[in-house]
Coordinates of C-alpha atoms in Angstrom, one line a residue:
X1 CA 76.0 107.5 81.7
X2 CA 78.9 109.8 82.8
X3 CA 77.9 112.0 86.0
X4 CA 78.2 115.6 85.8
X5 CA 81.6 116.9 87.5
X6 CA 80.3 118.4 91.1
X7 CA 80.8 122.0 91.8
X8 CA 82.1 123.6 94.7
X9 CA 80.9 125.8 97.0
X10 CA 82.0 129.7 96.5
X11 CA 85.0 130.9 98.5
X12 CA 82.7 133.5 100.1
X13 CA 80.5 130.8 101.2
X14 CA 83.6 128.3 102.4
X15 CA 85.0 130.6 104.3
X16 CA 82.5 130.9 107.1
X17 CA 83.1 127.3 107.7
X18 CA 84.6 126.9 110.9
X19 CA 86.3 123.4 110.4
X20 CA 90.6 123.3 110.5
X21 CA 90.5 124.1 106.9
X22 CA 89.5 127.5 106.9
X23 CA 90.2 128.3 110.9
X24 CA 93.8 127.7 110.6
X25 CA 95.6 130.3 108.2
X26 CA 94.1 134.0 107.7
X27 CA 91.6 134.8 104.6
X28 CA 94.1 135.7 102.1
X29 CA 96.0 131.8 102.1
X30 CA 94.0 129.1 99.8
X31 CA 93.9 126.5 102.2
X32 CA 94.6 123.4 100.0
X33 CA 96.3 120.8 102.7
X34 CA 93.7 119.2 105.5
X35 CA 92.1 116.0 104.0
X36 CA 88.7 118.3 103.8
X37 CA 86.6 119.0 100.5
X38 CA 84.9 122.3 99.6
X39 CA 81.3 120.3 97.9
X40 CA 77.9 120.6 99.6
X41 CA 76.8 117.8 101.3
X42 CA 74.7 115.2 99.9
X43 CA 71.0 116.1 99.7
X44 CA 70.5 112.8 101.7
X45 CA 72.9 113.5 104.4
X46 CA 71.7 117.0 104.7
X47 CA 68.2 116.1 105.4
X48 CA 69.3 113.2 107.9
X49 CA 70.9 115.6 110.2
X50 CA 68.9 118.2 109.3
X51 CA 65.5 116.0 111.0
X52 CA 67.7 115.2 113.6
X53 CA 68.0 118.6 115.1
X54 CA 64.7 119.4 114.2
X55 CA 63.6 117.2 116.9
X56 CA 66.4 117.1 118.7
X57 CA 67.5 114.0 117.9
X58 CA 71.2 114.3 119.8
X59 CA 71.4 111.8 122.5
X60 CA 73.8 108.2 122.8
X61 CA 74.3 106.6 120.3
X62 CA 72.5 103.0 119.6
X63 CA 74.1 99.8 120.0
X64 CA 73.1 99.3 116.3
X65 CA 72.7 102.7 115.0
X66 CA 72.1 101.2 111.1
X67 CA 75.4 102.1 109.6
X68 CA 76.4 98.1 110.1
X69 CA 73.8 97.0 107.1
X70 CA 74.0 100.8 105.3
X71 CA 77.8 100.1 104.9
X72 CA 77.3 96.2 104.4
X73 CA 74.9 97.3 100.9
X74 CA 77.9 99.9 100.2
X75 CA 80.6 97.2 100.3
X76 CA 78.1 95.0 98.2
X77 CA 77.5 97.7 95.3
X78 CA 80.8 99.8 95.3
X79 CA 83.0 97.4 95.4
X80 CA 81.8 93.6 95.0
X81 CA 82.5 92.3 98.7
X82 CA 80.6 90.3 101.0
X83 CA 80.8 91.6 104.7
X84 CA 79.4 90.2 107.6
X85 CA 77.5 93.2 109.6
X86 CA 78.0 91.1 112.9
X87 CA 81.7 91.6 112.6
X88 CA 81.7 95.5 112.6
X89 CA 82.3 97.9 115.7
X90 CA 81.8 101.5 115.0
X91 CA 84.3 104.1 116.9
X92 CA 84.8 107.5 116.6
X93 CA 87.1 107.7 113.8
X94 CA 89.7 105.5 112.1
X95 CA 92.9 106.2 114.0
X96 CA 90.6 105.6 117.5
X97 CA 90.3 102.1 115.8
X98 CA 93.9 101.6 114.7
X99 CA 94.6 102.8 118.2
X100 CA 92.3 100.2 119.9
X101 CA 92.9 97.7 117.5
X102 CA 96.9 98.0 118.2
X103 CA 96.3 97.9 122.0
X104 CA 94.1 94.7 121.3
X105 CA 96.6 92.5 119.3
X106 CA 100.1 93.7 120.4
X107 CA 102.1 94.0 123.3
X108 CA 103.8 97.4 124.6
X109 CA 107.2 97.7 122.6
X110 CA 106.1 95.9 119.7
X111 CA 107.4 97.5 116.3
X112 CA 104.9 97.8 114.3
X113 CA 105.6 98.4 110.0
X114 CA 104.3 101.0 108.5
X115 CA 105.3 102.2 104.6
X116 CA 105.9 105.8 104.2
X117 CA 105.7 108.3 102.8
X118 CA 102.5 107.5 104.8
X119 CA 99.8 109.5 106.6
X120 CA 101.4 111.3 109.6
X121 CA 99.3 109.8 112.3
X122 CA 100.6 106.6 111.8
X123 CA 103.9 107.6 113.7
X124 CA 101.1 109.3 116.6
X125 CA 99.0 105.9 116.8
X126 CA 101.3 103.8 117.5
X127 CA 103.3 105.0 119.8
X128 CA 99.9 106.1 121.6
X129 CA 98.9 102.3 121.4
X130 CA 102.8 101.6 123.4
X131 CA 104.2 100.1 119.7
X132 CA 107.1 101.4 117.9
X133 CA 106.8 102.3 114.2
X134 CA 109.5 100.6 111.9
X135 CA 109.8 102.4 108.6
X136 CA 109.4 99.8 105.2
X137 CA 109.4 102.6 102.7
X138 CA 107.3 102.3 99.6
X139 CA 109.5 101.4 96.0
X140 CA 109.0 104.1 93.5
X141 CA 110.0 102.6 90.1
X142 CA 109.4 106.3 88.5
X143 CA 106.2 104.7 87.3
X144 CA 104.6 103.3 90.6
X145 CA 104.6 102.5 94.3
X146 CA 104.2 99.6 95.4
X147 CA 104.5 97.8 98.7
X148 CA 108.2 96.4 99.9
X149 CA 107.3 92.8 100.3
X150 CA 111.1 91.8 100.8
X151 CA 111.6 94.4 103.2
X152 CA 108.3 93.7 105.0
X153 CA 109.2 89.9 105.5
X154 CA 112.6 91.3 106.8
X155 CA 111.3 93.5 109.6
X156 CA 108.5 90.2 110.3
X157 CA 111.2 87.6 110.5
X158 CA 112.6 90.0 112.9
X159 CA 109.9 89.8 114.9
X160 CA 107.5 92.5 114.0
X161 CA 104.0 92.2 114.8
X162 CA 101.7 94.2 112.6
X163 CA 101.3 95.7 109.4
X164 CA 99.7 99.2 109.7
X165 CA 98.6 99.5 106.1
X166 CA 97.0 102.4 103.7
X167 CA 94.6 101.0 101.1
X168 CA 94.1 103.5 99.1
X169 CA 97.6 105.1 99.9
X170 CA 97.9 108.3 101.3
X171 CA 99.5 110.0 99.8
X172 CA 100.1 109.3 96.9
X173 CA 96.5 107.9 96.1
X174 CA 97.6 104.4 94.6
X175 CA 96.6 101.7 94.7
X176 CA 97.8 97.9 96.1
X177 CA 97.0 95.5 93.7
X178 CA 95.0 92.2 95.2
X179 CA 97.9 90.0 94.5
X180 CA 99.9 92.1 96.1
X181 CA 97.0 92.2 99.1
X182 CA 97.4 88.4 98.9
X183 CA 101.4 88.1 99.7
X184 CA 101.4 90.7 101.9
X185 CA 98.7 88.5 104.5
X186 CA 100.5 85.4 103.4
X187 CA 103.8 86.8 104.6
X188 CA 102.0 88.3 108.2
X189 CA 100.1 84.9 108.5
X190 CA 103.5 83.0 108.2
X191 CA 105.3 85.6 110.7
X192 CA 101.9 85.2 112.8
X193 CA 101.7 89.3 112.8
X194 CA 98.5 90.9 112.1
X195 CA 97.5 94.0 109.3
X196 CA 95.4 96.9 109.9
X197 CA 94.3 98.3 106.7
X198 CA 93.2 102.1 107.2
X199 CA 90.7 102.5 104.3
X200 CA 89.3 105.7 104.7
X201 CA 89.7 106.5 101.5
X202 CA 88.0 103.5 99.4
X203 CA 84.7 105.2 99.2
X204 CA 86.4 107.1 97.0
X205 CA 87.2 104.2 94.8
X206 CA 84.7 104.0 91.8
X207 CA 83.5 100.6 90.6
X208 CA 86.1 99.4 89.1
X209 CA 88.5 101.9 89.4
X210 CA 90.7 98.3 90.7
X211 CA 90.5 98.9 94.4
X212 CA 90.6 95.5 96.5
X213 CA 89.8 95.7 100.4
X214 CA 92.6 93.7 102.2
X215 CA 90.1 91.5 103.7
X216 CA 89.1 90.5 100.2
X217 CA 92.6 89.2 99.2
X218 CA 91.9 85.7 100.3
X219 CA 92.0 83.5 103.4
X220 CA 95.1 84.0 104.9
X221 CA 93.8 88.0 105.0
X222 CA 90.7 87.0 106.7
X223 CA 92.8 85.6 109.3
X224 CA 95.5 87.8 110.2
X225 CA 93.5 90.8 109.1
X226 CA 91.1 94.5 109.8
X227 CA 89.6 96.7 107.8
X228 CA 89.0 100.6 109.4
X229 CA 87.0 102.3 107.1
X230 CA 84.3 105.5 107.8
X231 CA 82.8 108.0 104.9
X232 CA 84.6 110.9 106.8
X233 CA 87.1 111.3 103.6
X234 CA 84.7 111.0 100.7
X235 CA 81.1 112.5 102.2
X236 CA 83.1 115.6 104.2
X237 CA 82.1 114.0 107.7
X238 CA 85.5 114.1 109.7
X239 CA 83.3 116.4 112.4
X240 CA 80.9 114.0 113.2
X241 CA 82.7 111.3 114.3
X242 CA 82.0 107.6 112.9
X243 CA 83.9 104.7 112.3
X244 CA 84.0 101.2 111.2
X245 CA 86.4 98.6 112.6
X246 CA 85.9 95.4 110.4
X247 CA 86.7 91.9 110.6
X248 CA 86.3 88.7 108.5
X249 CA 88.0 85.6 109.9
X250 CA 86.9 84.3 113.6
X251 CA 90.2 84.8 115.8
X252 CA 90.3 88.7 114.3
X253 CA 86.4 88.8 115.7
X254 CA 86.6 87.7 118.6
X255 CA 89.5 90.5 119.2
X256 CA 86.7 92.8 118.2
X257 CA 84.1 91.9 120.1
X258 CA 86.4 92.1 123.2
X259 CA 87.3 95.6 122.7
X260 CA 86.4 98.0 126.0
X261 CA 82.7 98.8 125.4
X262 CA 84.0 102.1 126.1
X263 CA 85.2 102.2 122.1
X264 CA 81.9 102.0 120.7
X265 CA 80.5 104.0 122.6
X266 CA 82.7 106.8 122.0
X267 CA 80.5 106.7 118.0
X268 CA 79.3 110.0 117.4
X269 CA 75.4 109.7 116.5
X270 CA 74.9 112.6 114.3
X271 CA 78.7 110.4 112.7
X272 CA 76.5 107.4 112.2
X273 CA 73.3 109.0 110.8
X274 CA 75.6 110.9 107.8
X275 CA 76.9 107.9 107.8
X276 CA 74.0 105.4 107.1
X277 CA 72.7 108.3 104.5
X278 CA 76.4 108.4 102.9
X279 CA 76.3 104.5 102.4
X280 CA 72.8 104.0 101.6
X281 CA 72.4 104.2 97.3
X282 CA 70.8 107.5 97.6
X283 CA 73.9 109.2 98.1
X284 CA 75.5 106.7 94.9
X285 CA 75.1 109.5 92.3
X286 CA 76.3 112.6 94.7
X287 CA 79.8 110.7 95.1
X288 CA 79.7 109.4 91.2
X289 CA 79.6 113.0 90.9
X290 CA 82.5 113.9 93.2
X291 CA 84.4 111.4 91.6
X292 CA 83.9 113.1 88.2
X293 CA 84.8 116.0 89.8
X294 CA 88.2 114.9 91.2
X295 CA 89.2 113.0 88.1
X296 CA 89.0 116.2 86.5
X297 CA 91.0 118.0 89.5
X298 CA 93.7 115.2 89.1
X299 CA 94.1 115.9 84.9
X300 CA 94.2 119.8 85.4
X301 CA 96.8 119.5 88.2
X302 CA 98.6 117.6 85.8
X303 CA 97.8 120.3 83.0
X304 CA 99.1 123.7 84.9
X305 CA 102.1 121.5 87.0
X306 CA 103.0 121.1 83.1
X307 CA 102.4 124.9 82.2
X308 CA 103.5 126.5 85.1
X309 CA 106.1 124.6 86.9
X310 CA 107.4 122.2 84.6
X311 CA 110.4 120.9 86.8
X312 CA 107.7 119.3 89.6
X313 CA 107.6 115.7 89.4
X314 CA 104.0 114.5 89.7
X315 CA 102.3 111.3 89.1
X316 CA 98.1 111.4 89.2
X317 CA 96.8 109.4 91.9
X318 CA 94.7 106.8 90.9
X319 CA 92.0 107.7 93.2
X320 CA 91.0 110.5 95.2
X321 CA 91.5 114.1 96.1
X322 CA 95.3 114.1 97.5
X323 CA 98.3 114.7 95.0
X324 CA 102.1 114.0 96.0
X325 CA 104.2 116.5 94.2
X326 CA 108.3 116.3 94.2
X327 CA 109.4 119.9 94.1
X328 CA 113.1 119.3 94.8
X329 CA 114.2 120.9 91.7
X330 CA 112.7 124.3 92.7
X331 CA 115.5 124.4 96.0
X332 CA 113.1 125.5 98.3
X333 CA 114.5 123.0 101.0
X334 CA 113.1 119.6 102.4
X335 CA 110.1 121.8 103.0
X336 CA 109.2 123.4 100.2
X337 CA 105.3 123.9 101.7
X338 CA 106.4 126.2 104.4
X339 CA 108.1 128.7 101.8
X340 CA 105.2 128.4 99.8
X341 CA 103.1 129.5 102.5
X342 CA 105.3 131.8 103.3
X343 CA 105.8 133.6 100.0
X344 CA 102.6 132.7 98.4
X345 CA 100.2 132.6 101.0
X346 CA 99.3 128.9 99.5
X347 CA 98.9 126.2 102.0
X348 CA 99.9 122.7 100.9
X349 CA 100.7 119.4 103.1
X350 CA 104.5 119.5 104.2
X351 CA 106.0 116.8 102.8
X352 CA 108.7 115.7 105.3
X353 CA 105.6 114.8 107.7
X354 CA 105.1 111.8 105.8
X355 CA 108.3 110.0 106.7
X356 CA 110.6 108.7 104.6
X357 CA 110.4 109.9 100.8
X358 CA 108.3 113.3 102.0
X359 CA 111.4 115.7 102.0
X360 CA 111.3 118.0 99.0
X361 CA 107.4 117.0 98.2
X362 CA 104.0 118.5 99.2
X363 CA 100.4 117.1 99.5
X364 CA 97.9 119.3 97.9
X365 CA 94.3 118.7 98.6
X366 CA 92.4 118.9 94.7
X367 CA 88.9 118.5 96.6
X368 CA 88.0 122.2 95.1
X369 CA 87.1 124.4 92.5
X370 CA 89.3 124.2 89.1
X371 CA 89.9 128.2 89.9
X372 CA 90.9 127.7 93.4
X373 CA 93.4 124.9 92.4
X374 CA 94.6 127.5 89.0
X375 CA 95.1 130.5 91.6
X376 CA 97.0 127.9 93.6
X377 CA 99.2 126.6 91.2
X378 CA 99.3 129.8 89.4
X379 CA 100.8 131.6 92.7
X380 CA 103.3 129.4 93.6
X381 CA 105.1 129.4 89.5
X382 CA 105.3 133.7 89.7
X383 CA 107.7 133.0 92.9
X384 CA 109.2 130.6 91.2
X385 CA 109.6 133.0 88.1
X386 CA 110.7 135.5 90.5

């Protein structure tokens, strides 16, 4: 059975939130650019934290808080993998792992690929972790992006060490096929370089919907690979500060395992117990609902880019709440999302922050109501018909 589309909360309401969203710009901008969503919580997460300040439930987090086995039963049901709780370390959030995880496995100076346009932290991490970031951009065919392998093997045979991957991609929401998953842990097994696979958007991934998690592509993944994951993206839970770091073959455990203690403990408990109620099948028909919700979001974006500014280039994302839209033909500049905000008091993602291929684009964040993402569009075509 199909699952009713979720609705949003009112603006009225969204607007006392005091997250980055709606603290960063004044009342009259439609904030439509952090990775946040305007959707209640889950009943089940609600009520978790809820009892938890009720008794005042806000000390250290556990050793083994639960979210291990809650996400373990997710994996299992969402998305048909097998994953061995003993080989998960929670963090804070998914770039602290990426962080850690670069810091674990490479050595100051090390040029790490990455495959932009790609989420601007990237750039941030790894120079944080003492690496340098070496630009593989995606190939855009007009149809779909997919991964550079060639180019990848280039910058390995000359002596790159890691992979920092996006599965799904952010931001153009595609996905990397599991033969592609395959040759691209073939290639860093060969090169003896190691992937980091940032998938903190696969929750958002429907059964089905053809996601593969990178350490699912086969042996020569579990070997070279990790998997940072956390339902911060699809459950709204960026605040509360829970991660998973994830590993399948015995070499990429054992670099787990000898992590600082320090990184664990930096978990957020109120993180892990939205989290354990986000992964446990409770929650299944709230985020079947967001995802009926989004899909939607993704057509009508499609349907008033069509109507209203028919020269944007925009290709739906497979999954998820983040569109990539080519404005270039407007000539509002390499960064058409500051005029916007200037003369429309819209706020979309700036495009040129992704790296290579952002210039001319913007990110908007569909995670809304239909008539907050109409106003939105609906804004920005009367100054382009000005």
């Amino acid at each position: 059975m199909t699952a009713v589309p979720l609705e949003a909360l009112p603006l009225e309401t969204l607007r006392r939130r005091s997250s980055s969203k709606w603290r960063t710009y004044p009342d009259d901008v439609l904030p439509l650019f952090v990775a946040e969503t305007d959707f209640p919580l889950a009943e089940a997460i609600r009520t978790r934290l809820a009892d938890a300040v009720e008794i005042g439930d806000t000390g250290y987090t556990p050793g083994d808080p639960g979210i291990r086995d809650a996400y373990v039963g997710f994996a299992a049901r969402r998305f048909g993998w097998t994953v061995d709780p003993r080989r998960i370390v929670t963090t804070a959030d998914v770039m602290m792992g990426v962080v850690e995880l670069l810091r674990a496995t490479t050595s100051p100076g090390d040029r790490v690929v990455i495959t932009p346009p790609v989420y601007p932290p990237f750039w941030i991490c790894i120079d944080e972790a003492g690496g340098v970031a070496e630009e593989v951009p995606l190939l855009d065919d007009g149809q779909t992006w997919r991964l550079d392998l060639a180019g990848i093997e280039a910058s390995l045979a000359d002596g790159a060490r890691a992979v920092l991957l996006c599965n799904p991609h952010n931001p153009t929401g595609s996905l990397h096929d599991g033969q592609t998953l395959t040759a691209l842990a073939e290639l860093a097994d060969r090169y003896g370089a190691i992937v980091i696979s940032d998938e903190i958007h696969a929750p958002l991934a429907a059964p089905g919907a053809g996601f593969t998690p990178f350490l699912a592509a086969g042996p020569a993944a579990e070997r070279v690979g990790f998997a940072v994951t956390s339902a911060s993206k699809a459950f709204n839970l960026a605040g509360l500060k829970c991660a998973l770091m994830i590993a399948a073959g015995d070499e990429r455990a054992a670099d787990l395992t000898g992590l600082p203690r320090e990184v664990a403990w930096r978990t957020g408990l109120f993180g892990a117990l939205a989290g354990i109620a986000a992964f446990e099948p409770e929650s299944d028909g709230w985020l079947d609902a967001l995802l009926a919700r989004l899909a939607e979001n993704r057509r009508l974006l499609g349907e008033l880019l069509a109507e209203h500014l028919p020269q944007a280039v925009y290709r739906a994302p497979d999954v998820g709440f983040l569109a990539w839209v080519d404005l270039s033909a407007y000539g509002w500049g390499a960064d058409p999302a500051a005029t916007i905000l200037r003369e429309c008091r819209v706020a979309f993602h700036h495009g040129p922050e992704f790296g290579t291929g952002g210039a001319g684009h913007v990110r908007i964040n569909v995670g809304c109501a239909p008539e907050v993402l109409t106003d939105a569009v609906q804004r920005v075509a009367a100054f382009a018909a000005s």
